[in-house]
PDB file of C-alpha atoms in Angstrom:
ATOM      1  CA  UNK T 111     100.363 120.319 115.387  1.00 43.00           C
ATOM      2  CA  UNK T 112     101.777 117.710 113.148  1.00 48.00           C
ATOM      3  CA  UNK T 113      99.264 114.635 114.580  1.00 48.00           C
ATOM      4  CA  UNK T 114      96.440 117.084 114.065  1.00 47.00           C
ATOM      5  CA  UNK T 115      97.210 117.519 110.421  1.00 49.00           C
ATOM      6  CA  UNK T 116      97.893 114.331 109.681  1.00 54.00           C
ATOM      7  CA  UNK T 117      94.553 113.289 111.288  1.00 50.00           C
ATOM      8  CA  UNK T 118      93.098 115.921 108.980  1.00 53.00           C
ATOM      9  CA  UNK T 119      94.426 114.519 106.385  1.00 57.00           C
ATOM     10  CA  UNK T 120      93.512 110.937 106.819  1.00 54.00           C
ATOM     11  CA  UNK T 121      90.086 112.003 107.119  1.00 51.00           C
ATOM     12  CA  UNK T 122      90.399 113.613 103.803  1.00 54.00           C
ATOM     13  CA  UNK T 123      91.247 111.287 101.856  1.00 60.00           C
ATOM     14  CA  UNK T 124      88.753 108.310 104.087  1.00 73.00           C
ATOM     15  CA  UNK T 125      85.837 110.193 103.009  1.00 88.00           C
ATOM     16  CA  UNK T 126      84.126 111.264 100.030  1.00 92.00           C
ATOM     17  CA  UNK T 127      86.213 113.646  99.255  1.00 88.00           C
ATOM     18  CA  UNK T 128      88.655 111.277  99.304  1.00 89.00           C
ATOM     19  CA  UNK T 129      87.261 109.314  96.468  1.00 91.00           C
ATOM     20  CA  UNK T 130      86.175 112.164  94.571  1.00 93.00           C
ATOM     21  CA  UNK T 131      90.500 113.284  94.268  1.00 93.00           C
ATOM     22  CA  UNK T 132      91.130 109.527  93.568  1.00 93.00           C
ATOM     23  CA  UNK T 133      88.747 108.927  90.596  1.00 94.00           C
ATOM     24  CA  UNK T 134      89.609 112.922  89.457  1.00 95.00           C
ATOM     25  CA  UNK T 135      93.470 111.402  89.158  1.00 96.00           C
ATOM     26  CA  UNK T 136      92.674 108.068  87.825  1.00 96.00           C
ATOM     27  CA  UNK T 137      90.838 109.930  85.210  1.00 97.00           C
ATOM     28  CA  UNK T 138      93.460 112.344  85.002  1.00 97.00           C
ATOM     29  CA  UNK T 139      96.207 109.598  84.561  1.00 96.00           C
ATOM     30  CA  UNK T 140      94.080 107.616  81.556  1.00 96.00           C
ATOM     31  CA  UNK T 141      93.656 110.850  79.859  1.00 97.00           C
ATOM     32  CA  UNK T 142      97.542 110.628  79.459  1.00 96.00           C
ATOM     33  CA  UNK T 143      98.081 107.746  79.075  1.00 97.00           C
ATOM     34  CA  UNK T 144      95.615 108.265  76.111  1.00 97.00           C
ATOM     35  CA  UNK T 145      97.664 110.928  74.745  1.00 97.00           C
ATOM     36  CA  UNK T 146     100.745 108.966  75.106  1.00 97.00           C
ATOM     37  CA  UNK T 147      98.951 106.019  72.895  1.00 98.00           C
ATOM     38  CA  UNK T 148      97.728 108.471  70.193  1.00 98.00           C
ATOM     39  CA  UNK T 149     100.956 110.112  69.880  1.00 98.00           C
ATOM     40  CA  UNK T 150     102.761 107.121  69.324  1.00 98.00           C
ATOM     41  CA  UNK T 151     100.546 105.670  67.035  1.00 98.00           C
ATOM     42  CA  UNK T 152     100.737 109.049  65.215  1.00 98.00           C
ATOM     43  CA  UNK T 153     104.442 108.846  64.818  1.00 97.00           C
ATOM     44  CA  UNK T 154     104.529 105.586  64.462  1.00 98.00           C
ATOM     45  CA  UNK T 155     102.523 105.525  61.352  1.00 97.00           C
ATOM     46  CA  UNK T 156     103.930 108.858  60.198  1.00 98.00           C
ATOM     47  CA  UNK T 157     107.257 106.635  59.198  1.00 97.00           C
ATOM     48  CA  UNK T 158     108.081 104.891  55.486  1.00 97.00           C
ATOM     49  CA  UNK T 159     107.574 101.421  55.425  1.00 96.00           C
ATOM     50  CA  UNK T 160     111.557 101.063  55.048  1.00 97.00           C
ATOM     51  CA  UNK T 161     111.965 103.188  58.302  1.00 97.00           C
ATOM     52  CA  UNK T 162     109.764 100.624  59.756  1.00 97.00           C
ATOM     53  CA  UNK T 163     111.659  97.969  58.060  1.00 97.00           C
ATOM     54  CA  UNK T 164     114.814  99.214  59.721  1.00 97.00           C
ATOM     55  CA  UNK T 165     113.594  99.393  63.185  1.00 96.00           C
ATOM     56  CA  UNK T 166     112.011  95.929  63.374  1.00 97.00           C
ATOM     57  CA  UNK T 167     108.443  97.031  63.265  1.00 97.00           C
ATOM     58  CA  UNK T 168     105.423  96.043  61.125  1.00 97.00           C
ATOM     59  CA  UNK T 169     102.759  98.064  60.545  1.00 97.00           C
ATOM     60  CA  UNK T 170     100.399  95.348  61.776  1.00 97.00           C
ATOM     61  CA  UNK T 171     102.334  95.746  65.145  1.00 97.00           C
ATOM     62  CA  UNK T 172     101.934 100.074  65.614  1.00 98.00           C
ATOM     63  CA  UNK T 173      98.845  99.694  67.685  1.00 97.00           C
ATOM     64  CA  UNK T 174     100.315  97.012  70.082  1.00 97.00           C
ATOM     65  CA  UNK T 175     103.655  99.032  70.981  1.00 97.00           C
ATOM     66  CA  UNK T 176     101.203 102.116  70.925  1.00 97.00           C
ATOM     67  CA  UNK T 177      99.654 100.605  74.067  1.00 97.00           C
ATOM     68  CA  UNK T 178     102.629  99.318  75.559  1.00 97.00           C
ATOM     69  CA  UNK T 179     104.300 102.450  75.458  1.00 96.00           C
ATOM     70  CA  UNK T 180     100.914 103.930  77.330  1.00 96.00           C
ATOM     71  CA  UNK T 181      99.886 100.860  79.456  1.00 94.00           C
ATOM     72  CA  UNK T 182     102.748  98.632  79.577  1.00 93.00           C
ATOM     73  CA  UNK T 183     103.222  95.180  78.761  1.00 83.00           C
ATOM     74  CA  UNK T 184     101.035  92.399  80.309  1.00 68.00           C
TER      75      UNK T 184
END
């Protein structure tokens, strides 16, 4: 019972099907990694200058740790 579901399931996920769950979750995952981006940016910018100051950040460098905190560094 366990071969046939797992033949099942390769099928799945072979066909277009498949590659419709696939791009549904890579769209899924962008959508928070978007969220994760704007948030941080949001917070980010929501700080003094001095607050900035004390944790080592610019303002020039929000948008850059924004998308390293969604993407990752290259």
């Amino acid at each position: 019972m366990a071969a046939i579901a797992q033949t099942h399931n390769a099928a799945a996920t072979s066909g277009i099907a498949g590659r419709l769950m696939a791009a549904i979750q890579h769209m899924q995952e962008n959508r928070a990694r978007r969220v994760i981006y704007r948030q941080t940016v949001r917070e980010l910018n929501a700080l003094t200058n001095r607050d900035l100051a004390d944790l080592g950040i610019s303002r020039a460098m929000i948008t850059r740790l924004a998308h390293e905190a969604a993407w990752g560094s290259k």
